[in-house]
Short mmCIF file of C-alpha atoms in Angstrom, two decimals:
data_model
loop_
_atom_site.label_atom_id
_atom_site.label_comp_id
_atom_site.label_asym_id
_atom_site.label_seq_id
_atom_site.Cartn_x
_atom_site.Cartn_y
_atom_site.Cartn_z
CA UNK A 1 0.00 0.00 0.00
CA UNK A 2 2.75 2.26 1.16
CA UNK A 3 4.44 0.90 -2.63
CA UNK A 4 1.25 2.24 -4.33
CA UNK A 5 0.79 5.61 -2.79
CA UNK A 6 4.64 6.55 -2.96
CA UNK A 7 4.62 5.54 -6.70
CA UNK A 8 1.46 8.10 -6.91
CA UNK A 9 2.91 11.20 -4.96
CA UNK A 10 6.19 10.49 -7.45
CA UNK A 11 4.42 10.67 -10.51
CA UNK A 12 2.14 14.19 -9.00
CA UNK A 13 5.19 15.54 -8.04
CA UNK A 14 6.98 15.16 -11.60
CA UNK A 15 3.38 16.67 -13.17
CA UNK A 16 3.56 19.31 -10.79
CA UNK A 17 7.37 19.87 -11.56
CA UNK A 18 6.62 19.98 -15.74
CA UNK A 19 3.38 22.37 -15.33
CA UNK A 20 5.50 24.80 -13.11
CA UNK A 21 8.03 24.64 -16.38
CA UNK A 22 5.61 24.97 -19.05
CA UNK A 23 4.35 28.27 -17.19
CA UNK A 24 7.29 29.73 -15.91
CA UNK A 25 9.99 28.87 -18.86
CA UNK A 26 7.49 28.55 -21.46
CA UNK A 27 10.53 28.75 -24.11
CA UNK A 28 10.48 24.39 -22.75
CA UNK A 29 7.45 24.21 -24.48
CA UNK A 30 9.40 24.75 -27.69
CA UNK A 31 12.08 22.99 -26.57
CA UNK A 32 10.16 19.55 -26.52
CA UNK A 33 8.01 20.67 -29.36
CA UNK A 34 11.14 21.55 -31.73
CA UNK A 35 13.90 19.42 -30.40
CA UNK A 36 17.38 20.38 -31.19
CA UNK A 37 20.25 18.21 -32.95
CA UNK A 38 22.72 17.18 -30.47
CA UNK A 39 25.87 16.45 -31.56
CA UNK A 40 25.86 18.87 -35.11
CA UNK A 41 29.11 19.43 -36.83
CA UNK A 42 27.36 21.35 -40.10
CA UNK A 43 28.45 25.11 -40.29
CA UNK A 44 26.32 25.64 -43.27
CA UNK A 45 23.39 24.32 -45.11
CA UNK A 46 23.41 24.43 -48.72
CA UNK A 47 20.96 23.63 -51.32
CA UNK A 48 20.23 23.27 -54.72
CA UNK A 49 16.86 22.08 -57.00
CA UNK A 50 13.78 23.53 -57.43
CA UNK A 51 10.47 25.20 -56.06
CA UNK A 52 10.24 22.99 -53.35
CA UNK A 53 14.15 24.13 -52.13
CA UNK A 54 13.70 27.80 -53.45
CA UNK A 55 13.38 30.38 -51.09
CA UNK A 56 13.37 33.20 -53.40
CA UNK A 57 15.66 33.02 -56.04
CA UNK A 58 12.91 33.29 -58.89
CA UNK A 59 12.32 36.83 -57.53
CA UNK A 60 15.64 37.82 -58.96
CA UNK A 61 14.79 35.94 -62.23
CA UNK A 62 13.07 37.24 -65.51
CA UNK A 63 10.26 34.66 -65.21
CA UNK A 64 6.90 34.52 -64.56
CA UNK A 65 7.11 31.85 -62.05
CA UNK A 66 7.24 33.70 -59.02
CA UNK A 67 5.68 33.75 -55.59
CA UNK A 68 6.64 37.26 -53.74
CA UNK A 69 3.29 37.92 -53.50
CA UNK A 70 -0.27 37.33 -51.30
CA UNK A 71 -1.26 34.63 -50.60
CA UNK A 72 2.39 32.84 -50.44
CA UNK A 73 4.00 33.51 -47.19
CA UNK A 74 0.03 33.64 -45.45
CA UNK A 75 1.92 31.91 -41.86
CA UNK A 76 5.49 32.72 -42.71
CA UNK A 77 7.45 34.74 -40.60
CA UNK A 78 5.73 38.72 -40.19
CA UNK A 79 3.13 37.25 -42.93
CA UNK A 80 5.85 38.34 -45.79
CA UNK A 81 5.61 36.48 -49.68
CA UNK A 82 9.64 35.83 -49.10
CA UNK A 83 9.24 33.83 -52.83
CA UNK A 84 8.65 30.38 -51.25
CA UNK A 85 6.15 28.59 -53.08
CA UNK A 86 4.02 27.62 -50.18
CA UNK A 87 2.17 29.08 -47.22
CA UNK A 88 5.19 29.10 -44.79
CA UNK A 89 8.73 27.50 -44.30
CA UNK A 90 9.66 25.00 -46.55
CA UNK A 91 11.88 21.65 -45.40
CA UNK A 92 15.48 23.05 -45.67
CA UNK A 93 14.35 26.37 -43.33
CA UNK A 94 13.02 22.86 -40.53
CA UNK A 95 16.34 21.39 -41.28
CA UNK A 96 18.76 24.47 -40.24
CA UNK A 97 16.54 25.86 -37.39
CA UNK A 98 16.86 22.19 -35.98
CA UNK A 99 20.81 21.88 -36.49
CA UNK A 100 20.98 25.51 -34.65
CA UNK A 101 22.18 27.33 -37.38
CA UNK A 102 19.65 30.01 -38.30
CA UNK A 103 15.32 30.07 -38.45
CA UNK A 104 15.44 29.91 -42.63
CA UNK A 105 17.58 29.63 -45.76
CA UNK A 106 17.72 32.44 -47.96
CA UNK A 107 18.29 32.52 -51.44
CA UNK A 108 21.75 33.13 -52.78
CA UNK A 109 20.64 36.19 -55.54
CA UNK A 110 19.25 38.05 -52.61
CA UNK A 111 22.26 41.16 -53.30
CA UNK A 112 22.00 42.29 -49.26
CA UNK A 113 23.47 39.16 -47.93
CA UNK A 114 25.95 39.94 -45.73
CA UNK A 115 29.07 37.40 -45.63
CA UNK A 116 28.17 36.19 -42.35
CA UNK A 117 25.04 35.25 -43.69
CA UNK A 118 26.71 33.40 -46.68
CA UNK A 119 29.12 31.67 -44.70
CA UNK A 120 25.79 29.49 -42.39
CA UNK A 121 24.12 28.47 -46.02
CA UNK A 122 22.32 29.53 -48.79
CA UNK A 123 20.14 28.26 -51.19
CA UNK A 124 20.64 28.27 -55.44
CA UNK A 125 17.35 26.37 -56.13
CA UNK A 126 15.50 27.54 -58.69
CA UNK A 127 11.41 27.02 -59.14
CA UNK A 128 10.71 25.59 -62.34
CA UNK A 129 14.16 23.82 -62.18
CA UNK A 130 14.99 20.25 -62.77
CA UNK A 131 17.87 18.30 -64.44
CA UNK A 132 17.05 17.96 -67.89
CA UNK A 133 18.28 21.28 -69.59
CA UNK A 134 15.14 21.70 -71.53
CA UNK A 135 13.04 22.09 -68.22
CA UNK A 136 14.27 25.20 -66.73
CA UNK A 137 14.13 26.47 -70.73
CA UNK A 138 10.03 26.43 -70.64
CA UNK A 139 10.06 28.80 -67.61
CA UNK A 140 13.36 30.56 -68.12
CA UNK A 141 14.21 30.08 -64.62
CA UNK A 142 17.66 28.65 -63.29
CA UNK A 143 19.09 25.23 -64.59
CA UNK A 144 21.03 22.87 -62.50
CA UNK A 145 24.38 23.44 -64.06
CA UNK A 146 23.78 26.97 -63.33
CA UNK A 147 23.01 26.56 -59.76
CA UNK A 148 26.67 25.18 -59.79
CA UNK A 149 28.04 28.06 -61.31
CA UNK A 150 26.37 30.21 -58.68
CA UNK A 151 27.95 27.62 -56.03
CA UNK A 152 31.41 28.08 -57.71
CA UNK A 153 30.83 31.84 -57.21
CA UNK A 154 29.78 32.05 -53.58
CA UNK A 155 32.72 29.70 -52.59
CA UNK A 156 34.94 32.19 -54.25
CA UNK A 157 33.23 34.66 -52.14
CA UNK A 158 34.17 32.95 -49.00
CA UNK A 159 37.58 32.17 -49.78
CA UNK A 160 38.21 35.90 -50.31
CA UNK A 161 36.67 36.31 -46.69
CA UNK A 162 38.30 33.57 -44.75
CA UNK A 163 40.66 31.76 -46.85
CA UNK A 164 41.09 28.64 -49.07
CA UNK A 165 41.89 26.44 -46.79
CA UNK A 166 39.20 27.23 -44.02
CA UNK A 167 36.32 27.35 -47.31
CA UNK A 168 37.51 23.89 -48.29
CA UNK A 169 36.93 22.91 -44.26
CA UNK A 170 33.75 24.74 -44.46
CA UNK A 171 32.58 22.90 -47.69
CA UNK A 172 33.49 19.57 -46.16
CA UNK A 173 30.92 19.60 -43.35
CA UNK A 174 28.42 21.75 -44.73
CA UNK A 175 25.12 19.80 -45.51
CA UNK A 176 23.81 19.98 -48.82
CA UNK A 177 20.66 19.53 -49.91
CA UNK A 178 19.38 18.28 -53.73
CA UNK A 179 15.33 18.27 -54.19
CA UNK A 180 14.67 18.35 -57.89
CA UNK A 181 13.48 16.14 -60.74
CA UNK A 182 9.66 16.46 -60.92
CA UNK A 183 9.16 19.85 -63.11
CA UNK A 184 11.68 17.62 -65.56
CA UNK A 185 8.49 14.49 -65.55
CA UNK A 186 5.40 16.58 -64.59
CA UNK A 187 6.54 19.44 -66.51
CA UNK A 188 8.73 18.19 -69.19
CA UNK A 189 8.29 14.79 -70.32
CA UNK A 190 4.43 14.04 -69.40
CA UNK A 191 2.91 17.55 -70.78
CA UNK A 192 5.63 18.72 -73.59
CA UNK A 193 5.91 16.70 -76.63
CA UNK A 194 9.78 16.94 -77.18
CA UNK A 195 11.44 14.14 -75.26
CA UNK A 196 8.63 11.80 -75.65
CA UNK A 197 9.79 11.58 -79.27
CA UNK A 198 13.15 10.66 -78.13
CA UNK A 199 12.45 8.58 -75.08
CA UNK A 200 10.36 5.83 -73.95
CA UNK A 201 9.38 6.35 -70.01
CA UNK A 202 12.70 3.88 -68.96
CA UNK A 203 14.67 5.78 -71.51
CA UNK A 204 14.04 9.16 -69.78
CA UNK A 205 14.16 8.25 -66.70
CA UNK A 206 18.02 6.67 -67.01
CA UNK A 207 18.46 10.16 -68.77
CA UNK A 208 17.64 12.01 -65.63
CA UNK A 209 19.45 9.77 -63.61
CA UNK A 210 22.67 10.48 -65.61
CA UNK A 211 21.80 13.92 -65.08
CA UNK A 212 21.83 13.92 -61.30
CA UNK A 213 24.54 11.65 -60.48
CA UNK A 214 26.31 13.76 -62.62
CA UNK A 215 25.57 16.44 -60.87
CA UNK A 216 26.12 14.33 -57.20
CA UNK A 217 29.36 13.95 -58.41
CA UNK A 218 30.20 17.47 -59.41
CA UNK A 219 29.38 18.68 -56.25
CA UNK A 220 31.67 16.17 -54.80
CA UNK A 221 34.28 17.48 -56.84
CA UNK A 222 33.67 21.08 -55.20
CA UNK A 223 34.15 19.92 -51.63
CA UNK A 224 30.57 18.45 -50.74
CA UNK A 225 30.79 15.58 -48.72
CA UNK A 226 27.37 15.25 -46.59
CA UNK A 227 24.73 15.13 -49.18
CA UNK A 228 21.04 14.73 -48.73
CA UNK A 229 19.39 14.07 -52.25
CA UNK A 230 15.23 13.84 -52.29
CA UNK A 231 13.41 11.24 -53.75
CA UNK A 232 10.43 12.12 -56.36
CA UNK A 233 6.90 12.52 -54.62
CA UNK A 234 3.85 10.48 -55.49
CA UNK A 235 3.19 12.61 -58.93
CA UNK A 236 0.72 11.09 -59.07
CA UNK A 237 -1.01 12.56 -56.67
CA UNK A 238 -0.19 16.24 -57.48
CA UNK A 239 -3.87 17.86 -57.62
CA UNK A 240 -2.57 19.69 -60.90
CA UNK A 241 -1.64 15.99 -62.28
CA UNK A 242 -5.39 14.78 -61.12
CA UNK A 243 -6.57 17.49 -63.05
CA UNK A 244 -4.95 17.55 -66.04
CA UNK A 245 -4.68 14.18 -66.83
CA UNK A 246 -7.69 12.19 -64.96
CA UNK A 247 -10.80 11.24 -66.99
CA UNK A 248 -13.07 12.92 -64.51
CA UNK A 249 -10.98 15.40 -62.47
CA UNK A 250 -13.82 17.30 -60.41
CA UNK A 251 -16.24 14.07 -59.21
CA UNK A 252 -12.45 11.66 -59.17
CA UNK A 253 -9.88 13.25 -57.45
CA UNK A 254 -7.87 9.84 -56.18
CA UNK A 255 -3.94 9.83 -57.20
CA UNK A 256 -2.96 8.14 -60.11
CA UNK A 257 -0.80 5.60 -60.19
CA UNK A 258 0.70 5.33 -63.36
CA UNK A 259 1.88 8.78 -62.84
CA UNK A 260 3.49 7.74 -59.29
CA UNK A 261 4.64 4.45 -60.47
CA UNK A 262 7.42 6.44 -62.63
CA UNK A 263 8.21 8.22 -59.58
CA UNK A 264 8.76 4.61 -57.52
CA UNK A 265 10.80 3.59 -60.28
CA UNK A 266 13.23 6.39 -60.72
CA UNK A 267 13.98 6.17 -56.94
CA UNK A 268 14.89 2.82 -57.22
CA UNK A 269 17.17 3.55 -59.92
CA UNK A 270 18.11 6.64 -57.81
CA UNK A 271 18.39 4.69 -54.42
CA UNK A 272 20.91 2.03 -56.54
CA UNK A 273 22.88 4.70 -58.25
CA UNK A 274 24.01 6.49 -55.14
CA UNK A 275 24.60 3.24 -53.02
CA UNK A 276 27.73 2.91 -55.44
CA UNK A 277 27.93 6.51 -55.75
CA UNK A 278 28.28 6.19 -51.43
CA UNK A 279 30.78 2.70 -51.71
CA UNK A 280 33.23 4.07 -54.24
CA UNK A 281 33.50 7.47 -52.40
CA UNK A 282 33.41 6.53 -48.67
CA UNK A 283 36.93 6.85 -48.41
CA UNK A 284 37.17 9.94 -49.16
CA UNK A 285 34.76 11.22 -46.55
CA UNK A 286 31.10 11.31 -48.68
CA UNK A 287 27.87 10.69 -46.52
CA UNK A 288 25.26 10.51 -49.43
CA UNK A 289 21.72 9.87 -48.49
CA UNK A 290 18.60 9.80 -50.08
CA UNK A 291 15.32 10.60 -48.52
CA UNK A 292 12.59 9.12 -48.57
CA UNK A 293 9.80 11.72 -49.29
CA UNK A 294 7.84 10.03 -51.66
CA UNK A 295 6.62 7.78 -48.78
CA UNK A 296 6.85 10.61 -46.34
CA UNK A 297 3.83 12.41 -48.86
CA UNK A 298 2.10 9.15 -49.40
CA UNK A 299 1.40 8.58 -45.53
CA UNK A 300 0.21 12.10 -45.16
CA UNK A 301 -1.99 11.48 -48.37
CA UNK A 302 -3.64 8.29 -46.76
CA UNK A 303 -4.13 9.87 -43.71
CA UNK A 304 -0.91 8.06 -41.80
CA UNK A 305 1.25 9.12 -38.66
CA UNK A 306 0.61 11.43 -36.32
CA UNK A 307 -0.76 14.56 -38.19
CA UNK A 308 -3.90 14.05 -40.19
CA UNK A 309 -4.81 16.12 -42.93
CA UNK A 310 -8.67 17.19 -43.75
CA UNK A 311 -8.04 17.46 -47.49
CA UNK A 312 -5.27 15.87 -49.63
CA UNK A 313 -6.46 15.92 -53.33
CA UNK A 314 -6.23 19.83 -53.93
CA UNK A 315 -4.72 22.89 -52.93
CA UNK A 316 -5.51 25.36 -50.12
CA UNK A 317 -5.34 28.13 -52.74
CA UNK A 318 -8.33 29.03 -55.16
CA UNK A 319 -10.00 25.88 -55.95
CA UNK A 320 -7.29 23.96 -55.28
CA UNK A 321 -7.35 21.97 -58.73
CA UNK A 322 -5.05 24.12 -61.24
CA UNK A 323 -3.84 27.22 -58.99
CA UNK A 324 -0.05 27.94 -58.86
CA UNK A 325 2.54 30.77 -58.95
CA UNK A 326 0.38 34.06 -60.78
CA UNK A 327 -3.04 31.64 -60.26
CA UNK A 328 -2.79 32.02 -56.82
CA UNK A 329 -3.14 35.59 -56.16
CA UNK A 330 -4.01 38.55 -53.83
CA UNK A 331 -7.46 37.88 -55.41
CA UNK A 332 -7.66 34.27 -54.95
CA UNK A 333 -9.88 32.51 -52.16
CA UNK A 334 -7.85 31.11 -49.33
CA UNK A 335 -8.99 27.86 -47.09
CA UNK A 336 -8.96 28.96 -43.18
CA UNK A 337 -6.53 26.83 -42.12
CA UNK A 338 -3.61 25.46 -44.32
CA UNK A 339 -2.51 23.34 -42.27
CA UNK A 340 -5.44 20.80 -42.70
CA UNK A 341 -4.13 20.87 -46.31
CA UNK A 342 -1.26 18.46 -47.83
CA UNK A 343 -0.88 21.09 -50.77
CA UNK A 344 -0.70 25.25 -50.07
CA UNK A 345 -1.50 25.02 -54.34
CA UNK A 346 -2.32 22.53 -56.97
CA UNK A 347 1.48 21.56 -56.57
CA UNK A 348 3.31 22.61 -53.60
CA UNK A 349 2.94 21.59 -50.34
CA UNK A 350 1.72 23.64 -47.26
CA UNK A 351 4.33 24.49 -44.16
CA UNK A 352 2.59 21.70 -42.41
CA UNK A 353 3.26 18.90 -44.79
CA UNK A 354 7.04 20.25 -45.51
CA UNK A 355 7.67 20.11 -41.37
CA UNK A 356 6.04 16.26 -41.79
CA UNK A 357 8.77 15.70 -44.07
CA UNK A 358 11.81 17.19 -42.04
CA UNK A 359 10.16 15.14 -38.94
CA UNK A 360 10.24 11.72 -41.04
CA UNK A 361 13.93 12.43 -42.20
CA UNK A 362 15.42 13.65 -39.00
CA UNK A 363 16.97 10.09 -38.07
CA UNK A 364 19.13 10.72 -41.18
CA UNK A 365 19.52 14.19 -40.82
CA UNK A 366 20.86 13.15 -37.41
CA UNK A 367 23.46 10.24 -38.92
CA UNK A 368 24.78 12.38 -41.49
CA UNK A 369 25.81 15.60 -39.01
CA UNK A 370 27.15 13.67 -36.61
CA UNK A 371 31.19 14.24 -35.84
#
């Protein structure tokens, strides 16, 4: 009896002791809400692709795929349309206010940067962007090989402001971040006519692969050694792929395989590729990973995990089906509450969905920063 009752007054005490710390210190709260990495060695976060990396970029761009403006940026920091295409923070901005570097990534055209700035990360993606050359051509926004050239740039930058050798240190343990390849499908190959005269589906797809290991292995050249490289999403589950391509898009709004099924495919191939990519360079210091989102956006999509989602086949913006960049406007109608969405438009996901997907990576995130 004695047992029992000392086991209860235990248990009141340590709910007496967290309430007392949840008023008092509410900055706990946050604490257990937004844990922080423990053992980080990453300086800098750095990061390449397209809209779903880009936090602004395309505002320095001659293109109309933009997203400075209302709605975009509805729950981001002071409300402002930074250029992210979503409602908030996207997954790189989770990723370096976890590893304690800064709250968000900004984009490397941005001309007020200060070097201090440059030195903790920046990011080159592009919206619109994807490995194929063609696809940043039907935007005009920023290819891949650019991006590098831009990379090759800012490293210059910091070896006039700290040195060679400290900039090669820096690059070493930086984490990069690569998130691109479905404008170059969704985009490119399923809506454009051009490479589906050249390619079959397989045939493209080992084209894009050659693309991005190319690229893996480019970056490895300039000093990247932790690399985080995305998978592809269900595509087939895009509410702008429902739309356009489903037989009844209003009254049928489930994904569609086929569409996905490329997507499982070229991660395979992907997931394959950078397995040797990871055994021939270990030696040399490379910790490549790929993510998993594609199952990370399927769970939320089925309504699996821990955050459920009210609506998952279209966008928060407009009417959810078509809406994205100048579609979704200052004019546009705007759900209540994004973060019962999956998608913020009829492609990108909300803030909500892109913290889902930092939370279901963080083991690697973890692995890969680790001294």
């Amino acid at each position: 009896m004695e047992k029992g009752c000392s086991k209860q007054y235990l248990l009141q005490h340590l709910l007496r002791l967290l309430f007392y710390l949840l008023i008092f210190f509410p900055n706990t709260s946050n604490a257990l809400a937004n844990p922080r990495a423990s053992n980080n060695s990453a300086p800098a976060v750095i990061v390449f692709g397209d809209s779903t990396v880009d936090p602004g970029n395309n505002n320095y761009v001659k293109t109309v795929f933009k997203a400075n403006f209302a709605p975009y940026g509805k729950d981001f920091a002071n409300h402002v349309p930074t250029g992210r295409f979503s409602n908030g923070r996207l997954t790189p901005d989770f990723i370096a206010s976890y590893i304690g570097i800064k709250q968000s990534i900004p984009p490397y055209l941005d001309p007020t940067l200060s070097i201090e700035e440059l030195m903790t990360g920046v990011s080159f993606a592009s919206a619109g962007s994807g490995f194929d050359p063609l696809t940043p051509k039907v935007t005009n926004v920023i290819g891949i090989p650019k991006q590098l050239e831009y990379f090759k740039e800012y490293k210059r930058r910091l070896e006039s402001a700290i040195g060679t050798k400290r900039t090669e240190n820096h690059m070493n343990k930086a984490l990069f971040i690569v998130s691109a390849g479905t404008n170059d499908f969704v985009i490119n190959y399923f809506t454009l006519p051009i490479r589906r005269k050249t390619y079959s589906v397989s045939g493209y797809q080992q084209f894009i692969l050659q693309k991005a290991t190319q690229f893996l292995q480019d970056l490895f050249e300039q000093g990247a050694r932790r690399i985080l490289f995305s998978s592809l999403t269900p595509m087939g589950c895009l509410p702008v792929v429902i739309t356009l391509f489903s037989n009844h898009a209003i009254s049928e709004r489930g994904c569609l395989d086929y569409f996905s099924s490329v997507g499982r495919q070229f991660n395979q191939l992907l997931h394959n590729e950078l397995n040797l990519l990871q055994i021939r360079l270990a030696n040399h210091g490379a910790r490549i990973y790929l993510t998993d989102t594609y199952s990370a956006v399927t769970d939320m999509i089925q309504g699996q995990g821990r955050s459920a989602f009210d609506e998952a086949s279209r966008g928060c913006c407009g009417t959810g089906y078509l809406e994205a960049s100048l579609l979704c406007n200052p004019k546009s109608f705007v759900c209540p509450d994004a973060s019962k969405y999956v998608f913020w438009d009829s492609i990108h996901p909300t803030e909500q969905a892109y913290d889902n997907v930092f939370k279901s990576i963080r083991p690697i995130i973890d692995a890969i920063i680790r001294d």
